Amino acid sequence: LSRARRVVENAFGILATRFRIFHTTINMQPSKVVDVTLACVALHNFLRKKCRHSYTPVTSLSREDTEMGRIVPGEWGQDSVSKNHFQGLQVSSRNSTNIAKESRLEYVN
């Protein structure tokens, strides 16, 4: 494979590992699929920036060994990596506040 194709396939593979919506056909209009994809990319980049060591440990991503001229595969394709995203996050109530509900209704209309 060309390097460009390998990079694109790795990027999509990482997104699919992190966001399960990419594991099946997305039943939406194409413009909405673009929005969902961009939102996932933005969230992924945010988490990489803010939680680098827990979200993407050094061994999770593939890297190029330039001295040996080979690709060292990362663990991103293994399901165990994708199960640890939210480990250590504080669990909170699932009930929305009234202000949040009102804001949501305002934006829907």
XYZ file of C-alpha atoms in Angstrom:
109
model
C 0.000 0.000 0.000
C 1.059 3.559 -0.535
C 2.010 5.510 2.556
C -0.912 7.940 2.090
C -3.436 5.113 1.888
C -1.929 3.400 4.934
C -2.156 6.648 6.937
C -5.810 7.168 5.950
C -6.733 3.563 6.761
C -4.971 3.780 10.123
C -6.732 7.058 10.944
C -10.146 5.608 10.130
C -9.307 2.398 11.984
C -8.449 4.388 15.099
C -11.709 6.348 14.834
C -13.684 3.126 14.369
C -11.985 1.626 17.425
C -12.799 4.663 19.534
C -16.298 5.422 18.227
C -18.573 2.429 17.688
C -20.830 4.346 15.290
C -18.283 3.539 12.563
C -18.738 -0.229 13.017
C -21.871 -0.324 10.887
C -23.716 1.594 8.207
C -24.731 5.013 9.484
C -28.396 5.447 8.603
C -28.397 9.236 8.100
C -28.261 11.751 5.326
C -24.719 12.119 3.941
C -24.431 15.671 5.289
C -25.239 14.399 8.795
C -22.671 11.611 8.433
C -20.082 14.287 7.644
C -21.152 16.194 10.780
C -20.911 13.055 12.942
C -17.489 12.213 11.508
C -16.184 15.743 12.087
C -17.547 15.696 15.647
C -15.764 12.392 16.319
C -12.522 13.754 14.867
C -12.818 16.911 16.995
C -13.532 14.884 20.143
C -10.669 12.508 19.354
C -8.242 15.407 18.873
C -9.466 17.092 22.066
C -8.965 13.908 24.084
C -5.516 13.373 22.548
C -4.551 16.872 23.612
C -6.071 16.849 27.112
C -5.688 13.183 28.127
C -2.826 11.981 25.945
C -1.386 9.365 28.315
C -4.694 7.701 29.147
C -6.499 8.145 25.809
C -3.621 7.188 23.499
C -0.746 5.517 25.336
C 2.559 5.356 23.446
C 2.000 1.738 22.412
C -1.521 2.329 21.092
C -0.563 4.027 17.813
C 1.425 2.604 14.912
C 4.760 4.233 14.232
C 7.370 4.134 11.530
C 10.812 2.779 12.408
C 12.892 4.795 9.946
C 16.151 3.055 10.852
C 14.781 -0.390 10.036
C 12.398 0.828 7.319
C 9.326 -0.851 8.747
C 6.021 -0.072 10.421
C 5.674 -0.992 14.086
C 1.958 -1.746 14.535
C 0.152 -0.162 17.440
C -2.422 -1.760 19.675
C -5.304 0.418 18.418
C -6.781 -2.496 16.498
C -7.085 -4.638 19.581
C -10.433 -4.409 21.337
C -8.806 -4.129 24.779
C -7.543 -0.643 23.933
C -10.990 0.636 22.994
C -12.597 -0.581 26.222
C -10.495 1.666 28.452
C -11.526 5.107 27.158
C -13.696 6.078 30.053
C -11.858 4.232 32.782
C -11.382 6.470 35.798
C -14.093 8.972 34.880
C -16.404 10.001 37.664
C -19.903 8.571 37.386
C -22.614 11.164 37.784
C -26.380 11.368 37.708
C -27.967 10.796 34.335
C -30.759 13.266 35.064
C -30.558 16.549 33.182
C -31.139 19.778 35.032
C -34.227 21.790 34.169
C -32.012 24.524 32.703
C -30.352 21.984 30.402
C -33.739 20.637 29.288
C -35.020 24.154 28.575
C -31.875 25.024 26.612
C -32.163 21.848 24.570
C -35.816 22.577 23.744
C -34.908 26.130 22.758
C -32.281 24.908 20.268
C -34.520 22.183 18.870
C -37.200 24.708 17.996
